Coordinates of C-alpha atoms in Angstrom, one line a residue:
X467 CA -18.5 -9.9 -5.7
X468 CA -17.7 -6.5 -5.4
X469 CA -14.2 -5.8 -4.7
X470 CA -13.1 -3.8 -1.0
X471 CA -11.6 -0.9 -1.1
X472 CA -9.7 0.2 1.5
X473 CA -7.3 3.8 2.1
X474 CA -5.2 4.4 5.5
X475 CA -3.1 7.4 6.4
X476 CA 0.1 6.3 8.0
X477 CA 2.2 8.2 10.0
X478 CA 5.9 7.8 10.0
X479 CA 8.9 8.1 11.5
X480 CA 10.7 11.3 11.1
X481 CA 13.9 10.8 9.3
X482 CA 12.4 8.1 7.5
X483 CA 11.8 10.3 4.1
X484 CA 15.1 8.3 2.3
X485 CA 14.7 5.5 2.7
X486 CA 10.6 6.3 2.1
X487 CA 12.0 7.2 -1.4
X488 CA 14.2 4.0 -1.5
X489 CA 11.9 1.6 -1.4
X490 CA 10.0 3.7 -3.8
X491 CA 12.3 3.3 -6.1
X492 CA 12.7 -0.6 -5.4
X493 CA 8.6 -0.7 -6.3
X494 CA 9.4 0.5 -9.5
X495 CA 11.7 -1.2 -10.6
X496 CA 11.1 -4.5 -9.0
X497 CA 7.5 -3.6 -11.0
X498 CA 6.7 -7.1 -12.5
X499 CA 7.6 -9.3 -9.1
X500 CA 5.3 -6.8 -7.0
X501 CA 2.2 -7.5 -9.9
X502 CA 2.1 -10.9 -9.2
X503 CA 2.7 -10.6 -5.0
X504 CA 0.0 -8.7 -5.5
X505 CA -2.6 -11.4 -8.4
X506 CA -1.5 -13.7 -5.2
X507 CA -2.9 -11.5 -3.1
X508 CA -6.4 -10.4 -4.8
X509 CA -4.8 -6.8 -4.7
X510 CA -6.5 -5.3 -7.7
X511 CA -5.6 -1.4 -7.0
X512 CA -2.5 -0.5 -5.2
X513 CA -1.3 3.0 -4.8
X514 CA 0.3 5.2 -2.3
X515 CA 0.8 8.5 -1.7
X516 CA 3.5 11.0 0.3
X517 CA 1.8 13.8 1.9
X518 CA 4.3 15.7 4.1
X519 CA 3.3 18.9 5.9
X520 CA 4.4 20.7 8.9
X521 CA 2.8 17.9 11.1
X522 CA 5.0 16.0 9.3
X523 CA 5.1 12.7 6.6
X524 CA 2.4 10.6 5.7
X525 CA 2.0 7.9 3.7
X526 CA -1.8 7.3 2.2
X527 CA -3.0 4.5 1.0
X528 CA -5.1 3.2 -1.7
X529 CA -6.4 -0.7 -2.6
X530 CA -8.5 -2.4 -3.8
X531 CA -9.0 -6.0 -3.3
X532 CA -11.8 -9.5 -3.0
X533 CA -11.0 -9.1 0.5
X534 CA -8.9 -7.1 2.2
X535 CA -9.0 -10.1 4.9
X536 CA -7.8 -12.8 2.4
X537 CA -4.8 -10.1 0.6
X538 CA -3.3 -9.7 3.8
X539 CA -3.5 -13.2 5.1
X540 CA -1.4 -14.0 1.9
X541 CA 0.6 -11.2 2.2
X542 CA 2.0 -11.8 5.8
X543 CA 2.7 -15.4 4.5
X544 CA 4.3 -15.3 2.2
X545 CA 8.0 -16.2 1.7
X546 CA 8.7 -13.6 -1.9
X547 CA 12.0 -11.5 -1.3
X548 CA 10.1 -8.1 -2.1
X549 CA 7.3 -9.2 0.5
X550 CA 9.8 -9.4 3.0
X551 CA 11.6 -6.3 1.3
X552 CA 8.6 -4.6 2.3
X553 CA 7.5 -6.2 6.0
X554 CA 10.9 -4.8 7.0
X555 CA 9.9 -1.2 6.0
X556 CA 7.0 -0.8 7.5
X557 CA 9.2 -1.9 10.1
X558 CA 11.4 0.0 10.1
X559 CA 9.6 3.4 8.9
X560 CA 5.7 2.8 9.8
X561 CA 5.5 4.5 13.5
X562 CA 0.6 4.5 13.2
X563 CA -1.6 3.9 10.4
X564 CA -4.9 4.9 10.8
X565 CA -8.0 3.7 8.2
X566 CA -9.9 6.6 6.3
X567 CA -14.0 6.2 6.0
X568 CA -14.7 5.6 2.3
X569 CA -16.8 8.0 1.7
X570 CA -18.0 7.9 -1.8
X571 CA -16.3 5.0 -4.6
X572 CA -17.6 5.4 -8.5
X573 CA -15.7 2.7 -10.3
X574 CA -17.3 2.0 -14.2
X575 CA -17.0 -1.9 -14.9
X576 CA -14.9 -3.3 -17.8
X577 CA -17.9 -3.5 -20.0
X578 CA -18.6 0.4 -19.5
X579 CA -15.1 1.5 -20.0

């Protein structure tokens, strides 16, 4: 089954950058717990970039998973502390989400690497 790829640009609430940086550090220091939740969700890759400019601050989220819908459903039902932390972070800092159009997705299989 091919993986699904999604990328979104998330507009952040004004003044939320300190909270965003705190969240990123929390994920880095709780990496094993974060990776366990990604495994439960069927997510192979989750990368987050900060895009700051004159128009404001944004996160750019890139994810690869077996199923984005299944991953989202598992995350919403999760009782893991790191997932509760992430849900609170989203409520506090995310203003708007816009999905980006996928134009090119090239990926080598493990046997080709």
